Short mmCIF file of C-alpha atoms in Angstrom, two decimals:
data_model
loop_
_atom_site.label_atom_id
_atom_site.label_comp_id
_atom_site.label_asym_id
_atom_site.label_seq_id
_atom_site.Cartn_x
_atom_site.Cartn_y
_atom_site.Cartn_z
CA MET A 18 -289.29 137.81 -82.17
CA ALA A 19 -286.77 140.24 -80.65
CA ALA A 20 -286.80 140.99 -76.92
CA GLY A 21 -289.34 143.69 -76.04
CA VAL A 22 -291.42 143.06 -79.18
CA PRO A 23 -294.75 141.30 -78.54
CA PRO A 24 -295.40 138.28 -80.79
CA ASP A 25 -298.55 140.00 -82.11
CA ALA A 26 -296.82 143.38 -82.67
CA LEU A 27 -297.87 143.67 -86.32
CA GLY A 28 -301.03 145.81 -86.47
CA ARG A 29 -300.75 146.82 -82.81
CA ARG A 30 -301.23 150.41 -81.70
CA VAL A 31 -298.20 152.09 -80.07
CA SER A 32 -297.29 155.44 -78.61
CA CYS A 33 -293.95 157.21 -78.63
CA GLY A 34 -293.99 160.26 -76.40
CA THR A 35 -297.18 162.10 -77.31
CA ASP A 36 -297.46 160.53 -80.78
CA TYR A 37 -299.68 157.57 -81.67
CA GLY A 38 -299.31 155.12 -84.53
CA THR A 39 -299.86 151.60 -85.86
CA VAL A 40 -297.09 149.02 -86.33
CA ARG A 41 -296.99 148.08 -90.04
CA TYR A 42 -293.65 146.24 -90.13
CA VAL A 43 -291.41 144.29 -87.74
CA GLY A 44 -287.96 143.19 -88.88
CA SER A 45 -284.59 144.19 -90.21
CA VAL A 46 -283.86 147.14 -92.46
CA SER A 47 -281.18 146.85 -95.15
CA GLY A 48 -277.84 148.34 -94.17
CA THR A 49 -278.65 148.49 -90.46
CA ALA A 50 -278.30 146.14 -87.50
CA GLY A 51 -281.06 144.79 -85.27
CA ILE A 52 -284.86 144.82 -85.36
CA TRP A 53 -286.93 147.88 -86.36
CA LEU A 54 -290.61 148.71 -86.12
CA GLY A 55 -292.15 150.36 -89.15
CA VAL A 56 -294.83 152.71 -87.80
CA GLU A 57 -297.60 154.57 -89.65
CA TRP A 58 -298.26 157.64 -87.53
CA ASP A 59 -301.70 159.15 -86.91
CA ASP A 60 -300.13 162.57 -87.46
CA PRO A 61 -298.28 162.43 -90.82
CA GLN A 62 -296.07 165.30 -89.64
CA ARG A 63 -294.39 162.82 -87.28
CA GLY A 64 -293.32 160.59 -90.20
CA LYS A 65 -290.48 160.77 -92.71
CA HIS A 66 -291.44 158.53 -95.64
CA ASP A 67 -294.12 156.23 -97.11
CA GLY A 68 -292.67 153.02 -95.65
CA SER A 69 -289.79 152.68 -98.10
CA TYR A 70 -286.09 153.06 -97.35
CA GLU A 71 -283.33 153.26 -99.96
CA GLY A 72 -285.60 151.96 -102.70
CA ILE A 73 -287.10 149.06 -100.72
CA GLN A 74 -290.80 149.22 -99.72
CA TYR A 75 -291.15 147.71 -96.23
CA PHE A 76 -294.74 148.82 -95.55
CA LYS A 77 -297.37 151.13 -96.99
CA CYS A 78 -298.82 154.38 -95.63
CA ARG A 79 -301.87 156.38 -96.61
CA HIS A 80 -299.80 159.57 -96.48
CA PRO A 81 -296.55 159.89 -98.50
CA LYS A 82 -294.67 161.00 -95.38
CA GLY A 83 -296.76 159.19 -92.74
CA GLY A 84 -294.25 156.50 -91.75
CA SER A 85 -290.91 156.01 -90.07
CA PHE A 86 -288.78 153.33 -88.40
CA ILE A 87 -288.21 153.26 -84.64
CA ARG A 88 -286.41 150.86 -82.32
CA PRO A 89 -288.70 148.59 -80.25
CA ASN A 90 -287.49 150.13 -76.97
CA LYS A 91 -288.91 153.50 -78.10
CA ALA A 92 -292.42 152.07 -78.59
CA ASN A 93 -294.97 151.82 -75.81
CA PHE A 94 -297.22 148.80 -76.48
CA GLY A 95 -299.39 149.70 -73.50
CA VAL A 96 -300.73 147.99 -70.39
CA ASP A 97 -303.74 145.89 -69.47
CA PHE A 98 -307.00 147.49 -68.30
CA LEU A 99 -306.66 146.73 -64.56
CA THR A 100 -303.07 148.01 -64.39
CA ALA A 101 -304.27 151.31 -65.87
CA VAL A 102 -307.19 151.49 -63.41
CA LYS A 103 -304.91 150.85 -60.41
CA ASP A 104 -302.38 153.43 -61.64
CA ARG A 105 -305.06 156.06 -62.31
CA TYR A 106 -306.78 155.62 -58.95
CA GLY A 107 -303.63 155.12 -56.85
CA LEU A 108 -304.41 151.50 -55.98
CA ASN A 109 -301.40 149.64 -57.36
CA ASP A 110 -298.89 147.60 -55.39
CA LYS A 111 -296.20 150.27 -55.49
CA GLN A 112 -298.21 152.82 -53.59
CA GLU A 113 -298.56 153.05 -49.86
CA VAL A 114 -301.65 151.72 -48.18
CA GLN A 115 -302.93 153.06 -44.92
CA TYR A 116 -300.87 150.56 -42.90
CA GLY A 117 -297.50 151.88 -44.20
CA THR A 118 -294.87 150.24 -46.40
CA GLU A 119 -293.51 147.96 -43.66
CA ASN A 120 -295.47 145.16 -41.98
CA THR A 121 -295.03 146.82 -38.59
CA VAL A 122 -296.94 149.18 -36.34
CA VAL A 123 -295.29 151.13 -33.45
CA PHE A 124 -297.06 151.44 -30.08
CA GLY A 125 -294.95 153.88 -28.02
CA THR A 126 -291.47 152.29 -28.03
CA LYS A 127 -292.70 148.79 -28.83
CA THR A 128 -292.68 147.54 -32.42
CA VAL A 129 -295.28 144.93 -33.32
CA GLU A 130 -294.98 142.90 -36.51
CA PHE A 131 -298.21 141.98 -38.31
CA VAL A 132 -298.08 138.70 -40.17
CA GLY A 133 -299.94 138.66 -43.50
CA MET A 134 -300.06 142.46 -43.84
CA ASP A 135 -299.48 142.20 -47.61
CA SER A 136 -302.67 140.19 -48.03
CA VAL A 137 -304.58 142.70 -45.86
CA ALA A 138 -303.34 145.55 -48.06
CA GLU A 139 -304.39 143.62 -51.15
CA GLN A 140 -307.85 143.08 -49.67
CA GLN A 141 -308.10 146.83 -49.03
CA ARG A 142 -307.26 147.53 -52.68
CA GLN A 143 -309.83 144.96 -53.83
CA VAL A 144 -312.52 146.60 -51.69
CA GLN A 145 -311.71 150.04 -53.10
CA LEU A 146 -311.68 148.79 -56.71
CA ASN A 147 -315.03 147.11 -56.18
CA LYS A 148 -316.52 150.44 -55.10
CA LEU A 149 -315.67 152.13 -58.41
CA VAL A 150 -318.75 152.78 -60.54
CA ASP A 151 -317.52 155.46 -62.95
CA ILE A 152 -314.00 154.78 -64.30
CA SER A 153 -311.90 156.92 -66.64
CA VAL A 154 -308.61 155.59 -67.99
CA ARG A 155 -308.40 158.07 -70.89
CA GLU A 156 -304.84 158.31 -72.27
CA CYS A 157 -303.55 155.55 -69.96
CA ALA A 158 -302.07 153.41 -72.78
CA VAL A 159 -304.61 150.58 -72.31
CA SER A 160 -303.97 147.98 -75.02
CA GLN A 161 -305.40 144.71 -73.70
CA ALA A 162 -307.92 143.22 -71.30
CA GLY A 163 -305.46 141.33 -69.07
CA GLN A 164 -305.89 137.97 -67.38
CA GLU A 165 -309.15 136.14 -67.95
CA GLU A 166 -311.97 137.11 -65.56
CA GLU A 167 -309.64 139.34 -63.51
CA ILE A 168 -311.73 142.45 -64.24
CA SER A 169 -315.00 140.79 -63.14
CA ARG A 170 -313.37 139.65 -59.87
CA THR A 171 -311.89 143.08 -59.14
CA CYS A 172 -314.27 145.75 -60.49
CA ALA A 173 -317.68 144.11 -60.28
CA ASN A 174 -319.66 147.38 -59.88
CA MET A 175 -318.44 149.40 -62.87
CA ARG A 176 -321.21 150.95 -64.96
CA HIS A 177 -319.50 153.77 -66.87
CA ILE A 178 -316.08 153.38 -68.55
CA ASN A 179 -314.05 155.97 -70.46
CA LEU A 180 -311.44 154.12 -72.56
CA SER A 181 -310.84 156.96 -75.04
CA LYS A 182 -307.45 157.70 -76.62
CA ASN A 183 -305.69 154.48 -75.67
CA LEU A 184 -303.80 151.81 -77.61
CA ILE A 185 -306.66 149.39 -78.29
CA SER A 186 -306.06 147.74 -81.67
CA SER A 187 -309.25 145.73 -82.18
CA TRP A 188 -312.93 145.71 -81.27
CA GLU A 189 -312.35 142.20 -79.94
CA THR A 190 -310.32 143.67 -77.04
CA VAL A 191 -313.24 145.95 -76.16
CA ILE A 192 -315.60 142.94 -76.12
CA VAL A 193 -313.26 141.02 -73.77
CA ILE A 194 -313.18 143.97 -71.33
CA ALA A 195 -316.93 144.66 -71.54
CA SER A 196 -317.89 141.00 -71.16
CA GLN A 197 -316.46 141.12 -67.62
CA VAL A 198 -318.57 144.14 -66.60
CA GLN A 199 -322.05 142.85 -65.93
CA ASN A 200 -323.95 146.16 -65.73
CA LEU A 201 -322.03 148.30 -68.22
CA GLU A 202 -324.26 151.23 -69.30
CA THR A 203 -321.88 153.83 -70.76
CA LEU A 204 -318.74 153.18 -72.83
CA ASN A 205 -316.45 155.69 -74.54
CA VAL A 206 -313.83 154.12 -76.84
CA SER A 207 -313.30 157.18 -79.04
CA GLU A 208 -309.87 157.99 -80.50
CA ASN A 209 -308.83 154.34 -80.71
CA LYS A 210 -308.04 153.37 -84.31
CA MET A 211 -309.34 149.81 -84.17
CA ARG A 212 -309.94 146.89 -86.49
CA PHE A 213 -313.65 146.01 -86.64
CA PRO A 214 -315.25 142.76 -87.83
CA SER A 215 -315.94 142.71 -91.57
CA THR A 216 -318.33 139.76 -91.49
CA SER A 217 -321.12 138.75 -89.17
CA THR A 218 -319.56 136.96 -86.21
CA PHE A 219 -320.72 135.42 -82.96
CA ILE A 220 -322.91 137.97 -81.15
CA SER A 221 -321.47 138.61 -77.71
CA SER A 222 -323.68 139.45 -74.73
CA ALA A 223 -320.98 141.86 -73.48
CA PHE A 224 -323.12 144.92 -74.29
CA SER A 225 -326.52 143.56 -73.23
CA ASN A 226 -327.14 146.55 -70.88
CA LEU A 227 -325.22 149.23 -72.80
CA LYS A 228 -327.21 152.45 -73.26
CA ILE A 229 -324.54 154.97 -74.43
CA LEU A 230 -321.62 154.26 -76.78
CA ALA A 231 -319.06 156.77 -78.13
CA LEU A 232 -316.98 155.69 -81.13
CA ASN A 233 -315.75 159.08 -82.36
CA GLN A 234 -312.53 159.10 -84.41
CA ALA A 235 -312.35 155.31 -84.49
CA GLU A 236 -312.10 154.88 -88.31
CA ILE A 237 -315.29 152.81 -88.33
CA THR A 238 -317.54 152.56 -91.39
CA TRP A 239 -321.34 152.33 -91.33
CA THR A 240 -321.21 148.71 -92.55
CA GLU A 241 -319.01 147.87 -89.56
CA VAL A 242 -321.37 149.78 -87.23
CA LEU A 243 -324.29 147.63 -88.38
CA LEU A 244 -322.32 144.40 -87.91
CA CYS A 245 -321.28 145.36 -84.37
CA ALA A 246 -324.77 146.71 -83.56
CA GLN A 247 -326.14 143.18 -83.49
CA GLY A 248 -324.62 143.05 -80.02
CA TRP A 249 -326.15 146.34 -78.81
CA PRO A 250 -329.78 145.33 -78.12
CA VAL A 251 -330.79 148.27 -75.88
CA LEU A 252 -328.46 151.05 -77.10
CA GLU A 253 -330.02 154.54 -76.86
CA GLU A 254 -327.18 156.95 -77.76
CA LEU A 255 -324.50 156.38 -80.42
CA TYR A 256 -321.75 158.93 -81.12
CA LEU A 257 -319.90 158.39 -84.41
CA SER A 258 -318.33 161.75 -85.29
CA SER A 259 -315.16 162.04 -87.41
CA ASN A 260 -315.12 158.54 -88.89
CA ASN A 261 -315.01 156.97 -92.37
CA ILE A 262 -318.78 157.10 -92.82
CA THR A 263 -319.72 158.33 -96.32
CA VAL A 264 -322.50 155.91 -97.29
CA LEU A 265 -325.33 154.67 -95.07
CA GLU A 266 -327.35 151.44 -95.23
CA ARG A 267 -330.74 150.56 -93.78
CA PRO A 268 -330.45 149.25 -90.18
CA ASP A 269 -333.42 146.91 -90.65
CA THR A 270 -332.96 144.74 -87.56
CA VAL A 271 -330.48 146.73 -85.43
CA LEU A 272 -330.39 150.12 -83.65
CA GLN A 273 -334.16 149.94 -83.19
CA THR A 274 -333.89 151.34 -79.64
CA LEU A 275 -331.66 154.27 -80.66
CA LYS A 276 -332.77 157.73 -79.46
CA LEU A 277 -329.68 159.80 -80.36
CA LEU A 278 -327.33 159.43 -83.34
CA ASP A 279 -324.32 161.72 -83.91
CA LEU A 280 -322.86 161.54 -87.43
CA SER A 281 -321.13 164.93 -87.36
CA ASP A 282 -317.84 165.47 -89.21
CA ASN A 283 -318.45 162.52 -91.57
CA GLN A 284 -318.61 163.53 -95.23
CA LEU A 285 -321.85 161.90 -96.37
CA LEU A 286 -322.24 161.36 -100.09
CA ASP A 287 -325.50 163.37 -100.25
CA GLY A 288 -328.63 164.30 -98.31
CA ASN A 289 -330.50 161.29 -99.71
CA GLN A 290 -328.34 159.07 -97.50
CA LEU A 291 -330.61 160.21 -94.65
CA HIS A 292 -333.55 158.31 -96.18
CA LEU A 293 -331.71 155.08 -95.35
CA ILE A 294 -331.90 155.76 -91.59
CA ALA A 295 -335.29 157.49 -91.69
CA GLN A 296 -337.22 154.49 -90.33
CA LEU A 297 -335.41 154.26 -86.98
CA PRO A 298 -338.60 154.20 -84.87
CA ARG A 299 -337.36 155.85 -81.66
CA LEU A 300 -334.74 158.29 -82.97
CA GLU A 301 -335.35 161.63 -81.22
CA GLN A 302 -332.07 163.48 -81.85
CA LEU A 303 -329.95 163.50 -85.02
CA ILE A 304 -326.68 165.43 -85.17
CA LEU A 305 -325.48 166.10 -88.73
CA ARG A 306 -323.06 168.98 -88.14
CA ASN A 307 -320.45 169.36 -90.90
CA THR A 308 -321.54 166.33 -92.93
CA GLY A 309 -321.34 168.11 -96.30
CA ILE A 310 -325.07 167.79 -97.06
CA SER A 311 -326.41 170.42 -99.46
CA SER A 312 -330.13 169.61 -99.43
CA ILE A 313 -332.87 167.83 -97.48
CA HIS A 314 -335.93 166.32 -99.14
CA PHE A 315 -338.77 164.05 -98.00
CA PRO A 316 -340.35 162.89 -101.28
CA ASP A 317 -343.12 160.84 -99.66
CA ALA A 318 -345.05 163.96 -98.53
CA GLY A 319 -346.53 166.85 -100.53
CA PHE A 320 -347.00 170.54 -99.63
CA GLY A 321 -348.39 170.99 -96.13
CA CYS A 322 -348.28 167.22 -95.37
CA LYS A 323 -346.20 165.28 -92.87
CA THR A 324 -343.61 162.69 -93.86
CA LYS A 325 -343.54 159.13 -92.50
CA MET A 326 -339.76 159.43 -92.21
CA PHE A 327 -338.11 160.09 -88.83
CA PRO A 328 -341.43 159.68 -86.96
CA SER A 329 -339.98 160.47 -83.50
CA LEU A 330 -337.31 163.07 -84.42
CA LYS A 331 -337.53 166.05 -82.05
CA ARG A 332 -334.06 167.62 -82.28
CA LEU A 333 -332.04 168.10 -85.46
CA ALA A 334 -328.61 169.72 -85.91
CA ILE A 335 -327.62 170.60 -89.50
CA ASN A 336 -325.22 173.47 -88.75
CA ASP A 337 -321.94 173.94 -90.70
CA ASN A 338 -323.24 172.37 -93.91
CA LYS A 339 -323.76 173.41 -97.56
CA ILE A 340 -327.53 173.91 -97.57
CA SER A 341 -328.12 176.82 -99.95
CA GLN A 342 -331.85 176.67 -100.74
CA TRP A 343 -334.78 177.67 -98.52
CA SER A 344 -336.65 174.68 -99.96
CA SER A 345 -334.69 172.44 -97.54
CA ILE A 346 -336.02 174.50 -94.61
CA ASN A 347 -339.55 174.14 -96.03
CA GLU A 348 -339.01 170.37 -96.07
CA LEU A 349 -338.27 170.34 -92.32
CA ASP A 350 -341.89 171.35 -91.65
CA LYS A 351 -342.83 167.88 -92.91
CA LEU A 352 -341.17 166.23 -89.89
CA PRO A 353 -344.07 165.40 -87.57
CA SER A 354 -342.24 165.68 -84.22
CA LEU A 355 -339.53 168.32 -84.85
CA ARG A 356 -339.23 170.80 -81.96
CA ALA A 357 -335.59 172.01 -81.96
CA LEU A 358 -333.29 172.95 -84.85
CA GLN A 359 -329.68 174.09 -85.17
CA CYS A 360 -328.88 175.42 -88.64
CA ASN A 361 -326.18 178.11 -88.31
CA ASN A 362 -323.41 178.44 -90.91
CA ASN A 363 -325.27 177.33 -94.03
CA PRO A 364 -325.23 179.31 -97.31
CA PHE A 365 -329.04 179.83 -97.30
CA MET A 366 -328.56 182.10 -94.28
CA ASP A 367 -326.49 184.53 -96.38
CA THR A 368 -329.53 185.28 -98.57
CA GLU A 369 -330.96 187.50 -95.82
CA LYS A 370 -328.67 190.14 -94.35
CA ASN A 371 -330.97 191.14 -91.49
CA PRO A 372 -330.47 188.46 -88.77
CA GLU A 373 -333.83 189.21 -87.14
CA THR A 374 -335.68 188.73 -90.44
CA LEU A 375 -333.74 185.51 -91.05
CA ILE A 376 -334.88 184.06 -87.71
CA GLN A 377 -338.47 185.13 -88.41
CA LEU A 378 -338.47 183.37 -91.79
CA ILE A 379 -337.26 180.08 -90.28
CA ILE A 380 -339.82 180.28 -87.45
CA ALA A 381 -342.65 180.99 -89.89
CA LYS A 382 -341.66 178.14 -92.20
CA ILE A 383 -341.50 175.41 -89.49
CA SER A 384 -344.79 175.28 -87.62
CA GLN A 385 -343.94 173.19 -84.54
CA LEU A 386 -340.46 174.58 -83.84
CA GLU A 387 -339.95 175.57 -80.18
CA VAL A 388 -336.16 176.09 -80.06
CA LEU A 389 -334.02 177.61 -82.83
CA ASN A 390 -330.21 177.66 -82.56
CA ASN A 391 -330.50 177.03 -78.81
CA CYS A 392 -332.91 179.96 -78.25
CA GLU A 393 -336.48 179.35 -77.10
CA ILE A 394 -339.19 180.65 -79.44
CA LEU A 395 -341.77 182.51 -77.36
CA PRO A 396 -345.45 182.48 -78.42
CA ALA A 397 -345.37 186.22 -79.14
CA GLU A 398 -342.27 185.77 -81.31
CA ARG A 399 -343.94 183.00 -83.33
CA ARG A 400 -347.10 185.05 -83.81
CA GLY A 401 -345.09 188.06 -84.95
CA ALA A 402 -342.98 185.97 -87.36
CA GLU A 403 -346.04 184.34 -88.92
CA LEU A 404 -347.95 187.60 -89.29
CA ASP A 405 -344.95 189.27 -90.91
CA TYR A 406 -344.40 186.32 -93.27
CA ARG A 407 -348.08 186.40 -94.29
CA LYS A 408 -347.79 190.13 -95.01
CA ILE A 409 -344.35 190.18 -96.69
CA PHE A 410 -345.27 187.54 -99.28
CA GLY A 411 -348.89 188.67 -99.69
CA LYS A 412 -348.25 190.42 -103.03
CA ASP A 413 -346.50 187.33 -104.39
CA TRP A 414 -349.48 185.27 -103.22
CA LEU A 415 -351.95 187.52 -105.08
CA GLU A 416 -349.85 187.57 -108.25
CA ALA A 417 -349.58 183.75 -108.13
CA GLY A 418 -353.37 183.31 -108.08
CA GLY A 419 -354.16 183.76 -104.40
CA HIS A 420 -357.50 185.38 -103.53
CA TRP A 421 -359.53 186.42 -100.47
CA ASN A 422 -362.49 184.50 -101.88
CA PRO A 423 -361.83 180.79 -101.14
CA GLU A 424 -363.52 179.78 -104.40
CA LYS A 425 -361.11 181.90 -106.43
CA ASN A 426 -358.05 181.13 -104.30
CA LYS A 427 -355.79 179.05 -106.55
CA PRO A 428 -352.12 179.91 -105.94
CA SER A 429 -349.67 178.35 -108.40
CA GLU A 430 -347.60 175.24 -107.74
CA GLU A 431 -344.47 177.41 -107.90
CA PHE A 432 -345.73 179.67 -105.11
CA LEU A 433 -346.76 176.70 -102.94
CA ALA A 434 -343.36 175.09 -103.49
CA ALA A 435 -341.63 178.25 -102.26
CA HIS A 436 -344.14 178.96 -99.45
CA PRO A 437 -345.84 175.67 -98.48
CA ARG A 438 -347.04 177.08 -95.12
CA TYR A 439 -348.74 180.15 -96.62
CA PRO A 440 -352.22 178.54 -96.96
CA ALA A 441 -352.06 177.39 -93.32
CA LEU A 442 -351.10 180.92 -92.18
CA CYS A 443 -354.07 182.34 -94.11
CA LEU A 444 -356.33 179.85 -92.33
CA LYS A 445 -354.80 180.76 -88.97
CA TYR A 446 -354.86 184.57 -89.30
CA GLY A 447 -357.13 185.18 -92.27
CA ALA A 448 -356.03 186.17 -95.78
CA PRO A 449 -354.03 189.44 -95.78
CA GLU A 450 -356.00 192.61 -96.48
CA GLU A 451 -354.93 194.83 -99.34
CA GLY A 452 -354.02 197.68 -96.98
CA GLU A 453 -351.54 195.46 -95.14
CA LEU A 454 -349.72 194.19 -98.18
CA LYS A 455 -346.40 195.80 -98.89
CA GLY A 456 -342.96 194.79 -100.08
CA ARG A 457 -340.24 193.71 -97.75
CA GLN A 458 -338.79 196.27 -95.38
CA PRO A 459 -335.55 197.91 -96.54
CA LEU A 460 -332.52 196.56 -94.72
CA THR A 461 -331.36 200.03 -93.70
CA LEU A 462 -333.45 201.93 -91.17
CA LYS A 463 -334.71 204.99 -93.05
CA ASN A 464 -337.87 205.70 -91.12
CA GLN A 465 -337.89 208.01 -88.14
CA LEU A 466 -336.75 206.75 -84.74
CA LEU A 467 -338.78 207.47 -81.61
CA THR A 468 -337.00 207.79 -78.25
CA LEU A 469 -339.30 206.10 -75.74
CA THR A 470 -339.07 205.25 -72.04
CA ILE A 471 -340.11 201.69 -71.17
CA LYS A 472 -341.63 201.26 -67.68
CA CYS A 473 -343.17 198.33 -65.78
CA PRO A 474 -345.55 200.10 -63.31
CA GLU A 475 -346.45 196.89 -61.44
CA LYS A 476 -342.82 195.75 -61.14
CA PRO A 477 -340.93 198.55 -59.33
CA GLU A 478 -337.75 196.41 -59.24
CA GLN A 479 -337.57 196.73 -63.05
CA LYS A 480 -335.76 199.99 -63.78
CA PRO A 481 -337.07 202.15 -66.65
CA VAL A 482 -335.19 201.65 -69.94
CA GLU A 483 -334.81 204.13 -72.78
CA LYS A 484 -335.04 202.69 -76.33
CA LYS A 485 -334.98 204.10 -79.84
CA LEU A 486 -337.66 202.40 -81.96
CA PRO A 487 -338.77 203.06 -85.57
CA GLU A 488 -342.23 204.61 -85.75
CA SER A 489 -343.20 201.97 -88.35
CA MET A 490 -342.52 199.13 -85.89
CA THR A 491 -345.67 197.09 -85.23
CA ILE A 492 -346.94 196.52 -81.69
CA GLN A 493 -346.31 192.80 -82.22
CA LYS A 494 -342.62 193.46 -82.89
CA VAL A 495 -342.39 195.80 -79.91
CA LYS A 496 -343.73 192.96 -77.73
CA GLY A 497 -341.19 190.54 -79.16
CA LEU A 498 -338.41 193.01 -78.35
CA LEU A 499 -339.69 193.49 -74.80
CA TYR A 500 -339.86 189.74 -74.13
CA ARG A 501 -336.13 189.54 -74.81
CA LEU A 502 -335.19 192.89 -73.26
CA LEU A 503 -337.01 192.36 -69.96
CA LYS A 504 -336.49 188.54 -69.89
CA ILE A 505 -340.20 188.01 -69.32
CA PRO A 506 -341.51 184.41 -69.34
CA GLY A 507 -344.00 183.49 -72.04
CA SER A 508 -347.02 185.36 -70.70
CA GLU A 509 -349.25 187.79 -72.59
CA LEU A 510 -347.99 191.37 -72.54
CA LYS A 511 -350.36 194.36 -72.26
CA LEU A 512 -348.97 197.64 -73.58
CA SER A 513 -350.18 201.20 -73.18
CA TYR A 514 -348.54 204.62 -73.32
CA GLU A 515 -348.60 207.95 -71.55
CA SER A 516 -347.89 211.30 -73.18
CA SER A 517 -347.33 214.74 -71.71
CA LYS A 518 -349.99 215.91 -74.18
CA LEU A 519 -352.55 213.52 -72.66
CA GLU A 520 -352.01 214.23 -69.00
CA GLY A 521 -353.46 211.58 -66.71
CA LYS A 522 -354.58 209.42 -69.64
CA GLU A 523 -353.28 206.02 -70.74
CA VAL A 524 -353.80 204.88 -74.32
CA GLU A 525 -353.93 201.11 -74.87
CA LEU A 526 -351.77 199.68 -77.67
CA ASP A 527 -354.28 196.94 -78.39
CA ASN A 528 -353.81 196.04 -82.07
CA ASP A 529 -350.71 193.92 -82.67
CA LEU A 530 -350.73 194.64 -86.41
CA LYS A 531 -350.65 198.44 -86.13
CA PRO A 532 -347.41 200.45 -86.15
CA LEU A 533 -346.45 202.83 -83.32
CA GLN A 534 -347.23 205.85 -85.53
CA PHE A 535 -350.88 204.68 -85.77
CA TYR A 536 -351.26 205.61 -82.08
CA SER A 537 -349.58 209.04 -82.55
CA ILE A 538 -346.76 208.13 -80.17
CA GLU A 539 -343.98 210.72 -80.13
CA SER A 540 -340.41 210.87 -78.82
CA GLY A 541 -340.38 211.42 -75.06
CA ASP A 542 -343.55 209.37 -74.45
CA CYS A 543 -343.57 206.47 -71.97
CA VAL A 544 -344.59 202.89 -72.88
CA LEU A 545 -346.10 200.99 -69.93
CA VAL A 546 -345.64 197.21 -69.83
CA ARG A 547 -347.84 194.86 -67.77
CA TRP A 548 -348.13 191.05 -67.63
#
């Protein structure tokens, strides 16, 4: 092997300036002198060809212009872990220690030489390295573990390591580093394009205490995840965004302690892939942002029932996907523990142009939801959403066979499929009365606006606010608006109003279902808010 080229160069990760790549060829190139490295670059824009030169194919690339040849002296094959740590934290041999660069100390005019000062300086460095608990060597060109057991002798107290965006070529290197860190809890090896084991191998105890692992942009497949996971017995958080994961498999004996799984930016084959990970017993948070899923379905549970899938799932992120049908949102009500949902940027949201109505529909459809798109759902907001939903779809309910008399109440399967929570809302608030039922509100505000002053008589620090509100707005919706406007915690609001026509009298706004016009409120009147 030529000077400067490691004997194991083939398959190694290298950097050249700010570009990263993998060595696919080491040797001569026809018509030129000396040794070349054939590199497949992570960024195809950096390359020139597909690994062929003047009609001869030297190596293969995934991209037709992803490869090029460079001289070995242009390639950085990286450094060992401890060298990177010492460089990053200013503890290497080249840097000054507190005694100075010479083995002398001056007292007045007298120079005293200290024998063995180098060993003292080395001891100082060892002490400082041993104090490090949280270490980041991101982008420090780490490619190997270094001398055997050197890490365990030098950095015995490390618990959290960031090894992202380095030159690590194989998972084996990560195991060698981790096996020397006794209490490793957090490990980030994202942005390292590594080789992973393809068959079940010896299970290392290197990760016996590991709780959090990030493997984003590591080109790992789900099959490889499951093979490696045999060595992660207590793992709680696993980040796998932007990988080669398209198909999932059941993790029958691994990942049983997992609480958070991030699969974002992996193009899953379809939403049914989720059924394969649905039995993870402790999974509380699942991040599926931009995974290409177009539907969600839990076939083991009927209308109004809870699924046995994802028994512990509290937080779900499905934003930036292709979900186009409201039926998928209905399905989410089957999850027994769901409390928080992120679902922005899905086609189903384009079916409703009024953003406030859209939020109300989602809230009404998912009974236990407490946080929607990072906003807390207040009790008054939930009540208002459910009452509106019950009223808006009341005519459809009647036409589908719904009835106030329980004995005659037989809504069709089609209606229940579209509105599985409607029977529960009728039980909660009573069946809608005929006088309440009306079609959906027009999207443009055609009804008359009232200019009202909002005051908090018991909170003088709250300045009065002037608002324009439609006279058809229900008291429930006014309360929902005031919760957000006045940033009031989730306590019960009491509303009343004063009018110049009713001098000295306050009229209570005590029926949440009635519109403002029911109380004969006029522009210029003052709404009083108490809690």
